[in-house]
Every structure is written in C-alpha cells, then in structure tokens.
PDB file of C-alpha atoms in Angstrom:
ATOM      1  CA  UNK E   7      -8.074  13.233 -12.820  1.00 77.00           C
ATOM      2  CA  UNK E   8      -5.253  12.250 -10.357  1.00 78.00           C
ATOM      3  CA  UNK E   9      -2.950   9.542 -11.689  1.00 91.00           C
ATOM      4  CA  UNK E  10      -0.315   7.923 -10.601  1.00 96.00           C
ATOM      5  CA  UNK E  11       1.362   6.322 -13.720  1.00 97.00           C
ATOM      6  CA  UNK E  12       4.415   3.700 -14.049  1.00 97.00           C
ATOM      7  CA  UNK E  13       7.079   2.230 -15.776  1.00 96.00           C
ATOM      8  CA  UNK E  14       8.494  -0.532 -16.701  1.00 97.00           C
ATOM      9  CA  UNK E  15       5.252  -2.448 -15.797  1.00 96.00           C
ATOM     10  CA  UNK E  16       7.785  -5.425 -15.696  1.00 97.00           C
ATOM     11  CA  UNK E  17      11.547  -5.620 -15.951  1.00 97.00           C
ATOM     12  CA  UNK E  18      14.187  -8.126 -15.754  1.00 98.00           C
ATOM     13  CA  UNK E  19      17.959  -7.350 -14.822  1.00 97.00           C
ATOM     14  CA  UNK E  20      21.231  -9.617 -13.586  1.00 97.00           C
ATOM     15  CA  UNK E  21      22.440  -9.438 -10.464  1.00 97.00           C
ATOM     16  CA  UNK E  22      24.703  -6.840  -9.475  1.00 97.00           C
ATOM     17  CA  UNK E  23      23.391  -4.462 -12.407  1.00 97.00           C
ATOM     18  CA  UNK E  24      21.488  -1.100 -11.565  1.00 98.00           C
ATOM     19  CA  UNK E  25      18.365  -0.228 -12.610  1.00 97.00           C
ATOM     20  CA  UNK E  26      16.008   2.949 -12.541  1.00 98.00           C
ATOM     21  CA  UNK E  27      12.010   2.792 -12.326  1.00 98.00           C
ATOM     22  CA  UNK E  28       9.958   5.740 -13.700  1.00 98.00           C
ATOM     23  CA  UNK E  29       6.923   7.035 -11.621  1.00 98.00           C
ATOM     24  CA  UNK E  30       5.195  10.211 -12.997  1.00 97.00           C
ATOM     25  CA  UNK E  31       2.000  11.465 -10.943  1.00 96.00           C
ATOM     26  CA  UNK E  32      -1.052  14.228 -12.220  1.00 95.00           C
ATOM     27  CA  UNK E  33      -2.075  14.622  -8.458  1.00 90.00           C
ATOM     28  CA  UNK E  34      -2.431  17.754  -7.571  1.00 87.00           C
ATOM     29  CA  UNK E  35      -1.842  19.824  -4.943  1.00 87.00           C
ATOM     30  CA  UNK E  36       0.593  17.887  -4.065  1.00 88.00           C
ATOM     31  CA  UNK E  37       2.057  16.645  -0.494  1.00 86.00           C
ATOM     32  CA  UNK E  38       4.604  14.016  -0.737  1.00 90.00           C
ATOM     33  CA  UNK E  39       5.829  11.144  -2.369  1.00 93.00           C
ATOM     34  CA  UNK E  40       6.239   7.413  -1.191  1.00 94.00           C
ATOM     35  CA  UNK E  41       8.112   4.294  -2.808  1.00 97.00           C
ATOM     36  CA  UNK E  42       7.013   1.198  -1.124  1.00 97.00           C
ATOM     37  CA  UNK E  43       8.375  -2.501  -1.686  1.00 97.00           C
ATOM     38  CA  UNK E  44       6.138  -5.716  -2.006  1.00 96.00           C
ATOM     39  CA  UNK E  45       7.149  -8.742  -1.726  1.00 94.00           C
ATOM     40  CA  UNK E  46       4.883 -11.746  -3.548  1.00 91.00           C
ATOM     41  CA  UNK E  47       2.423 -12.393  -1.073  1.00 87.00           C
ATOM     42  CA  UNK E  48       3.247  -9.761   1.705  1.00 90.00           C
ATOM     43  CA  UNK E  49       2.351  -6.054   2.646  1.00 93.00           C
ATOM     44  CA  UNK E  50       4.186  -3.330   0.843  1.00 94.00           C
ATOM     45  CA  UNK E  51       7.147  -1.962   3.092  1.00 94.00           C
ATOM     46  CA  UNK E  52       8.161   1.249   2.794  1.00 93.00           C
ATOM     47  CA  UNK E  53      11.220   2.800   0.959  1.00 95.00           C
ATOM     48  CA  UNK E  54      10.872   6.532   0.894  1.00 94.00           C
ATOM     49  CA  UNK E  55       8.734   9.698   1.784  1.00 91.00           C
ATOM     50  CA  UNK E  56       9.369  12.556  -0.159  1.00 92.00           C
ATOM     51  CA  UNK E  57       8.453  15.879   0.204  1.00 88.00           C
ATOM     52  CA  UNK E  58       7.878  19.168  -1.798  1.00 84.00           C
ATOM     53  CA  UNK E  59      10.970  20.339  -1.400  1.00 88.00           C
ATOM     54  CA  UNK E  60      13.849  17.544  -1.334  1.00 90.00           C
ATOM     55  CA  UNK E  61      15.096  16.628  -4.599  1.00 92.00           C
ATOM     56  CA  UNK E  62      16.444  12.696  -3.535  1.00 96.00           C
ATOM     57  CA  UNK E  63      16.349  10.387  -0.497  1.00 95.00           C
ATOM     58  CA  UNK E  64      18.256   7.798  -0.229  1.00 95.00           C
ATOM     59  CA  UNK E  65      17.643   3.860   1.755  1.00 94.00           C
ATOM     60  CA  UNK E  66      20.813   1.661   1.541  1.00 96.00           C
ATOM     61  CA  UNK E  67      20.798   0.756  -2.163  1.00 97.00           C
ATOM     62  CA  UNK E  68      17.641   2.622  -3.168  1.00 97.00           C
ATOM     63  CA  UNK E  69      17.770   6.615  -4.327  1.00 97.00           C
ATOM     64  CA  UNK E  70      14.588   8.200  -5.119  1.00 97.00           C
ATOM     65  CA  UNK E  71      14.234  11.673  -7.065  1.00 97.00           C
ATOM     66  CA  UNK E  72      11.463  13.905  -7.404  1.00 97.00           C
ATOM     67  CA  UNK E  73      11.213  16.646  -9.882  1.00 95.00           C
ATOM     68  CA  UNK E  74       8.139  18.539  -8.696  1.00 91.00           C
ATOM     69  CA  UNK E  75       7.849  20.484 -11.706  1.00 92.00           C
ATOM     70  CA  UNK E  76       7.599  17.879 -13.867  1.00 95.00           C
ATOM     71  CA  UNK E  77       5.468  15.535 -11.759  1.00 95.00           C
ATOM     72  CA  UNK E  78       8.279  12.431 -12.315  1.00 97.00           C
ATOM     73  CA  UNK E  79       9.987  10.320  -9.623  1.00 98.00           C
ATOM     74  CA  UNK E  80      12.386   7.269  -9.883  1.00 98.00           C
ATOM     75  CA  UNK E  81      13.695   5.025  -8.206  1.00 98.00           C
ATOM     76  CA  UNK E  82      17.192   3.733  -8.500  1.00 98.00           C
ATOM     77  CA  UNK E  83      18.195   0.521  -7.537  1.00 98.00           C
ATOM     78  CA  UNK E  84      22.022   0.119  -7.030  1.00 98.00           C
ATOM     79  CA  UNK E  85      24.247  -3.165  -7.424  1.00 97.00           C
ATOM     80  CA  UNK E  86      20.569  -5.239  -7.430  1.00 97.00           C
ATOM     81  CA  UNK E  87      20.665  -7.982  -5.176  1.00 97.00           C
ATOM     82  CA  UNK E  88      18.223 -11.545  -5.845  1.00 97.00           C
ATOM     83  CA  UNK E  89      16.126  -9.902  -2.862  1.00 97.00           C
ATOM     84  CA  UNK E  90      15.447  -7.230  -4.661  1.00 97.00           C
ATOM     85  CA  UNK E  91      12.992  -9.138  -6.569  1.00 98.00           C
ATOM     86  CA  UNK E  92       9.535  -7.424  -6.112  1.00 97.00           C
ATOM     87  CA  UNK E  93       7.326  -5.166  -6.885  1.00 97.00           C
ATOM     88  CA  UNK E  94       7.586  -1.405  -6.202  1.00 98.00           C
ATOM     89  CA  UNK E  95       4.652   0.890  -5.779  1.00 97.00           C
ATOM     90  CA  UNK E  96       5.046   4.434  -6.292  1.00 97.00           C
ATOM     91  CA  UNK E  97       2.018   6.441  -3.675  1.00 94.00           C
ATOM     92  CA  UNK E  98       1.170   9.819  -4.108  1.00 93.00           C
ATOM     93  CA  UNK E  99      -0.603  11.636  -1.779  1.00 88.00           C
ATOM     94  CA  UNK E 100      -2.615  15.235  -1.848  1.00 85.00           C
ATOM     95  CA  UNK E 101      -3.458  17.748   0.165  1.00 73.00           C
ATOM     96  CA  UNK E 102      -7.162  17.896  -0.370  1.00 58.00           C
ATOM     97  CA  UNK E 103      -8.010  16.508   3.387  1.00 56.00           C
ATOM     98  CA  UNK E 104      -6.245  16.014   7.264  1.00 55.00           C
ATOM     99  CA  UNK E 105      -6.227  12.239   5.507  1.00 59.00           C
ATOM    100  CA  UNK E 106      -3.871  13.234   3.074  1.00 65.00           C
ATOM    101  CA  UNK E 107      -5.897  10.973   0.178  1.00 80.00           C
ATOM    102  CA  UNK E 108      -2.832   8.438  -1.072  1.00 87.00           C
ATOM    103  CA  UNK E 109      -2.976   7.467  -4.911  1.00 91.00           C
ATOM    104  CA  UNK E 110      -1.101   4.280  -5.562  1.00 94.00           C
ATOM    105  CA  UNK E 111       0.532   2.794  -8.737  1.00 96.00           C
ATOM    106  CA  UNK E 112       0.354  -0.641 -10.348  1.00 96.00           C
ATOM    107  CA  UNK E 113       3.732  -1.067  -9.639  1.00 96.00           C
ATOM    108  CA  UNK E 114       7.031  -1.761 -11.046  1.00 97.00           C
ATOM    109  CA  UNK E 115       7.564  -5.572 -11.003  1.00 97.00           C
ATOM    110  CA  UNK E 116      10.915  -6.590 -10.776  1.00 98.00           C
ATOM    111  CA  UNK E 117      12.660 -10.053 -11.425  1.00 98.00           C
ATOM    112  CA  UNK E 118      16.880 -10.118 -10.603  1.00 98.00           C
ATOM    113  CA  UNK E 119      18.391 -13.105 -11.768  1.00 97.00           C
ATOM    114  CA  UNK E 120      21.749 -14.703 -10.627  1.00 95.00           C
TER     115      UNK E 120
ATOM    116  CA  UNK C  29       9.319  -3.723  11.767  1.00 54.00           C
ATOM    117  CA  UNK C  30       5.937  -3.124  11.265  1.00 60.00           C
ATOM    118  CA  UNK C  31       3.827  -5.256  14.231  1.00 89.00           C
ATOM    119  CA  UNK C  32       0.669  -5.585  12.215  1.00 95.00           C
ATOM    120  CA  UNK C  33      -0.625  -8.872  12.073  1.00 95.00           C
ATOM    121  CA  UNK C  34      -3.301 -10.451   9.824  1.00 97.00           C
ATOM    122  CA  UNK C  35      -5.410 -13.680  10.083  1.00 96.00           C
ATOM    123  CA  UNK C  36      -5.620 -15.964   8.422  1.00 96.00           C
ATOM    124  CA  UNK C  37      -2.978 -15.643   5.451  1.00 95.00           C
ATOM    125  CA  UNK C  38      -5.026 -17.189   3.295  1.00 96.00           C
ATOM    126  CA  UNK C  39      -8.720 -18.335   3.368  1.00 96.00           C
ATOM    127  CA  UNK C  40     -11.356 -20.446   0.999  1.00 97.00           C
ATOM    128  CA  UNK C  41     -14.819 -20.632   1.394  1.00 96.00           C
ATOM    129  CA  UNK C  42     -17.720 -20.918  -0.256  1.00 95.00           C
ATOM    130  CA  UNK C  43     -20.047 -18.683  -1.745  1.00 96.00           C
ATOM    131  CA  UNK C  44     -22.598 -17.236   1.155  1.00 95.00           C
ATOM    132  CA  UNK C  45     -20.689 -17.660   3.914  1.00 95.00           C
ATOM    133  CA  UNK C  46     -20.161 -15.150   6.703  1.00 95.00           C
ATOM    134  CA  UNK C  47     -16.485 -14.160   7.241  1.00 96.00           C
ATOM    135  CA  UNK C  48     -14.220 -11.549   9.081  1.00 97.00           C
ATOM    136  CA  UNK C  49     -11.012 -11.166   8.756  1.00 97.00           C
ATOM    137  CA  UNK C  50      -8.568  -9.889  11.656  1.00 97.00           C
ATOM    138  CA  UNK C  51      -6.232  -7.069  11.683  1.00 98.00           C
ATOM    139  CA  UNK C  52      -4.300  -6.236  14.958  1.00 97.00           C
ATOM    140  CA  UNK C  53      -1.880  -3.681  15.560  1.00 96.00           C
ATOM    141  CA  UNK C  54       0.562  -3.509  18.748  1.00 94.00           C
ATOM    142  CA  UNK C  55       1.958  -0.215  17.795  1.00 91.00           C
ATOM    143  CA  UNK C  56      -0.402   2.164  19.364  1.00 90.00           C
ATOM    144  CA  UNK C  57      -1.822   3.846  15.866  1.00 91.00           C
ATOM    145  CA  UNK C  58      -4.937   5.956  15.980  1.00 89.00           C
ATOM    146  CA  UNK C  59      -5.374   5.201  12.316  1.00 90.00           C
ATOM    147  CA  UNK C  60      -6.119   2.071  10.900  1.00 93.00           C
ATOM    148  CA  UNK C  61      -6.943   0.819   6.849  1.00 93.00           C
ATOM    149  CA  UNK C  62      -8.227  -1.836   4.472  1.00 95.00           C
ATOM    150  CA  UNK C  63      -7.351  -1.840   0.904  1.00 95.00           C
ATOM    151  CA  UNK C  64      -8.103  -4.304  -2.050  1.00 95.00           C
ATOM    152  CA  UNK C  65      -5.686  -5.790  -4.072  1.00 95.00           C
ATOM    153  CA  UNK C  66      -6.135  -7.731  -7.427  1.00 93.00           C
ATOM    154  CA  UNK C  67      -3.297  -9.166  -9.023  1.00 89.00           C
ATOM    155  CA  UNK C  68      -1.150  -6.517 -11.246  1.00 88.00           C
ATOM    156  CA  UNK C  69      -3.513  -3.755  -9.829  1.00 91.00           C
ATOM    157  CA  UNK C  70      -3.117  -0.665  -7.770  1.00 92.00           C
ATOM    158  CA  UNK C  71      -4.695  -0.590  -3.859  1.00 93.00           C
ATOM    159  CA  UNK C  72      -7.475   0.382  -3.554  1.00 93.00           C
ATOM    160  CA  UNK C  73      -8.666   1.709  -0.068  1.00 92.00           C
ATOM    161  CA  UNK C  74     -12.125   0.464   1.013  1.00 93.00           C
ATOM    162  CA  UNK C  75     -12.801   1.625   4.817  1.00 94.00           C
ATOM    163  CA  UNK C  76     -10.164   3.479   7.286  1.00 91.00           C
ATOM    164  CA  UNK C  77     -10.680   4.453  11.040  1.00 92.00           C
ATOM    165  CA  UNK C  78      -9.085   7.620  12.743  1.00 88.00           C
ATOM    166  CA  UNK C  79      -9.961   5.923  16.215  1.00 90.00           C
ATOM    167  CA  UNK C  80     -12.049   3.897  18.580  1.00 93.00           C
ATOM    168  CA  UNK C  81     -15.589   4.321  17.465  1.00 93.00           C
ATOM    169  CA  UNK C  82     -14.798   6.041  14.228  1.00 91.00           C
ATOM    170  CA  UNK C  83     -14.827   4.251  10.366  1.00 93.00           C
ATOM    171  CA  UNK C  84     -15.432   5.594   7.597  1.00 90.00           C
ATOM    172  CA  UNK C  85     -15.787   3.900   3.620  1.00 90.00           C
ATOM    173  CA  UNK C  86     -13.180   4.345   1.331  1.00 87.00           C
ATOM    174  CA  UNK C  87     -13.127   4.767  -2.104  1.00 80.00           C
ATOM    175  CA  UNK C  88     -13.913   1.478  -3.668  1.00 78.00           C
ATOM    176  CA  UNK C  89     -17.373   0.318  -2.685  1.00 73.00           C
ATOM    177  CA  UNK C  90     -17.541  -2.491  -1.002  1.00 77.00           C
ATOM    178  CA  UNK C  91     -19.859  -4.744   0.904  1.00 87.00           C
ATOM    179  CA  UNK C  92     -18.047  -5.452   3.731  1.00 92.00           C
ATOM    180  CA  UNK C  93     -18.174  -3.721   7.585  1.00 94.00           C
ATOM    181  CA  UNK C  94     -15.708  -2.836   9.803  1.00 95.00           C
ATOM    182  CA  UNK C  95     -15.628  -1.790  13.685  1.00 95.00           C
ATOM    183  CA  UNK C  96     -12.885  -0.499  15.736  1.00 96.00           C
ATOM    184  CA  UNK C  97     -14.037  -0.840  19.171  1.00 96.00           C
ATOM    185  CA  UNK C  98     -10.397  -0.980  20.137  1.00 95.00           C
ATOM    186  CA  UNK C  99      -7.338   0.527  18.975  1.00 94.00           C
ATOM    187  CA  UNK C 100      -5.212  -2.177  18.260  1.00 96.00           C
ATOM    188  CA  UNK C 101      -8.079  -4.067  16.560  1.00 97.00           C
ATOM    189  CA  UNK C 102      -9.602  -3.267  12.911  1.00 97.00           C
ATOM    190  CA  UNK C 103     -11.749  -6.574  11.877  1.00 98.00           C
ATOM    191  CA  UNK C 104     -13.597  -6.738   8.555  1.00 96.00           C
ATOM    192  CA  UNK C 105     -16.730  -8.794   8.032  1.00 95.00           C
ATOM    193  CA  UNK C 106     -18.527  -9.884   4.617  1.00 93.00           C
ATOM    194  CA  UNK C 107     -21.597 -10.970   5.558  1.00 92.00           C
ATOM    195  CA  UNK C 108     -22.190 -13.244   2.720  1.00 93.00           C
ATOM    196  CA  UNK C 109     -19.458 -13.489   0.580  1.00 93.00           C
ATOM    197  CA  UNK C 110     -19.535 -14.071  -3.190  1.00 94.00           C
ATOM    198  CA  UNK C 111     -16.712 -14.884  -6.019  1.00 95.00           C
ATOM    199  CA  UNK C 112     -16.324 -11.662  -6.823  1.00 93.00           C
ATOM    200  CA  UNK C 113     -14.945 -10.615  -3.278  1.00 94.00           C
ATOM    201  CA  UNK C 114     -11.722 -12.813  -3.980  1.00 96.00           C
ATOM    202  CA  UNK C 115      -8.850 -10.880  -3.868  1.00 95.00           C
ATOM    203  CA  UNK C 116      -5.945  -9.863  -1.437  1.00 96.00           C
ATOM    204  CA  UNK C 117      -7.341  -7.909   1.751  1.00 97.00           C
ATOM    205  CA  UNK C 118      -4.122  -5.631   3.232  1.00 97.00           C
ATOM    206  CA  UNK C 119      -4.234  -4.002   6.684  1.00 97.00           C
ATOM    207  CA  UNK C 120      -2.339  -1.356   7.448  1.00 94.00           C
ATOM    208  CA  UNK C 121      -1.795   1.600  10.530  1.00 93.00           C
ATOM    209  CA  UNK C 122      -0.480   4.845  10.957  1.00 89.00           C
ATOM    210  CA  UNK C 123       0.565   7.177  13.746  1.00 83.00           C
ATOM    211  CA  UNK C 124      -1.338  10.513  14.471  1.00 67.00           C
ATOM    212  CA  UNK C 125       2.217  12.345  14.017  1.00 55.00           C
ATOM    213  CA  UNK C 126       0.641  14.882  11.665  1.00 54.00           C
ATOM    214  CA  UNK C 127      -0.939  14.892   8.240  1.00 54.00           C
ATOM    215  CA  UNK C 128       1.811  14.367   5.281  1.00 53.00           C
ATOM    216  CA  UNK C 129       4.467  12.259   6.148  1.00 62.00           C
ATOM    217  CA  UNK C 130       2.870   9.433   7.824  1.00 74.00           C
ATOM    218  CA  UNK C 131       3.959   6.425   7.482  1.00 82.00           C
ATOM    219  CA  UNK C 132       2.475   3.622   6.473  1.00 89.00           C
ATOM    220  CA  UNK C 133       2.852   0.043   7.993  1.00 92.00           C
ATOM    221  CA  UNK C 134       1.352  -3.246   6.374  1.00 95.00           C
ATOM    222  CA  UNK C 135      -0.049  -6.365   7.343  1.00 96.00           C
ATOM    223  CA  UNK C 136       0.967  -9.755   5.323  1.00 95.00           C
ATOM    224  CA  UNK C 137      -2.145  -9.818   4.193  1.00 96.00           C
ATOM    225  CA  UNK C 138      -5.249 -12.283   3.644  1.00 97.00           C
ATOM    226  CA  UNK C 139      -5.642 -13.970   0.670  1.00 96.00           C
ATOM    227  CA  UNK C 140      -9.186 -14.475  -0.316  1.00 96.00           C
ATOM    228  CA  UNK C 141     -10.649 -17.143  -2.305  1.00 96.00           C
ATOM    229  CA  UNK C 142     -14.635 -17.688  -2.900  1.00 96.00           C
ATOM    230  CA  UNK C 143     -15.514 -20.854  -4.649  1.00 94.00           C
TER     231      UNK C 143
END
C-alpha cells in the first residue's frame, strides 16, 4: 500500500534553533518528492520538488534530502524564525498515470517560540 | 504568488441546503483540483479537471459536483449538504508543463461548517 509516513507529528523548538522533520514514503515507482508549508487556515505553499536523482534542494532556510534507496526525506529548518510556525506536508507522487497520483502526509506541525 | 482565489473563506449553513463553493484561477492552468481536509489529516483529493469540459472524481468519494466550463473557473456544488460534509475544501491548479514536476498552487481555502 503506498504511504506516506511522518515525524514528529508535533514539535516545539525556540527561536533561532534548527530543527529536522522526518518523511519516509512506501510509494512506489516513484517520481518525485514535494515539501509544502501550511499555514493555520491557508493553502499549503510549496517548499521543494525533488526528483529521482538529486540528493538535496535547498529554499532560503529550508534543505530537503532524499535518500531514494531508503524511501526517507527531511526537511531541515535552519536558524527557525516565529514564521516558521506551521505545518509541513511531505507529497509523494508516482508514476502510475500522466496525473502523476500525489500521496500526502499528515504533516509535521510546528510551533517556534520567542 | 499563487493567484488562486477561493470564496467564501469560511461558510455555515444548515443541514439541506444547496451550496457551491468558488475556485478561480488567473494563471492560465489546464489543471485544476479539490481536496478535503480534516483537522490533523492528510488531503485527500476528491475531483480534478485536465481542462474545459473535462472532470473527473478523485479518490475520496464524495457527493459533491464540479464543472469547468472555463479555465480559470473550477466551482463545487453539494446539493444538499449534511454535517458530515464539514471540513476544509482547498483549491488548487497546475500548469500542463509535463507530468512530474508540476507544481502545485493553493487556494486559502473554504472552511465548511454544517449545523
């Protein structure tokens, strides 16, 4: 069955510390990886798209990795800021269609406090 | 970034009532979605569109309709809704570019509520 599993379902961190969130996926055959932002009461924004074959991506302050392999992905959050504060969805999507089928997460949700 | 807008925010009604909520896109996308989300929980995709006159269901059955007789315009209807259609309704588009890397670009979102 194609998963897409995370963790910390919750986590709480000071401001200015880093942090690293945990996505590992069972979809298979695989076509790329996504980390999207949410903000309480908006649409998820997108962070990342990773392919196959890149290792890391980086967005200002955010660095995802993806070990292909092993079917894990994180997501590191550098020198967190208070508007960090979200949650982050981890989407995997397939190669089974032209769609591209996306499997989403539950999310990461993360609270920075000052 | 993403000019996707959804109305209204947030809506309550009650049970049996007839409701459609907008989703408009100014971005040119040939592909258009709606997904479900309940607090906590993962989205879950109920209808999508690849163009004007085409929609398809998604994965999680649902009870509402869609139409997409233009291509900046993906409305959803319930015809009557009940309680257990309250939850968060997300729009969101995507460019034809090609199959994998796509993009995708969210709405705010509606808020649901059925008393």
């Amino acid at each position: 069955k194609n998963q897409v599993e995370q963790s910390p379902q919750s986590l709480i961190i000071l401001e200015g510390k880093n942090c690293t969130l945990q996505c590992n996926y069972t979809v298979s055959p695989f076509s790329n990886l996504r980390w999207y932002k949410q903000d309480t009461g908006r649409g998820p924004v997108s962070l990342t798209i990773m392919t196959f074959s890149e290792n890391t991506k980086s967005n200002g302050r955010y660095t995802a990795t993806l070990d292909a392999d092993t079917k894990q992905s994180s997501l590191h959050i550098t020198a967190s800021q208070l508007s960090d504060s979200a949650s982050y969805i981890c989407v995997v999507s397939d190669r089974g269609s032209t769609l591209g089928r996306l499997y989403f997460g539950r999310g990461t949700q993360l609270t920075v406090w000052p | 970034e993403a000019d996707i807008y959804q109305t209204p925010r947030y809506l309550v009604i009650g049970t049996g009532k007839k409701i459609t909520l907008e989703c408009s896109q100014t971005m040119g996308h040939d592909k258009m979605y709606w997904y479900q989300q309940d607090p906590g929980m993962e989205l879950h995709l109920i209808h999508y569109s690849y163009g004007v006159n085409s929609t398809e269901k998604g994965d999680l059955s649902s009870e509402s309709t869609v139409s997409r007789i233009r291509t900046e315009h993906f409305p959803l209807t319930l015809e009557s809704a009940r309680p257990s259609h309250t939850s968060q309704y997300l729009c969101a588009s995507s460019p034809s570019l090609g199959v994998s890397n796509e993009k995708l670009f969210f709405g705010s979102g509606t808020q649901l509520s059925v008393l």
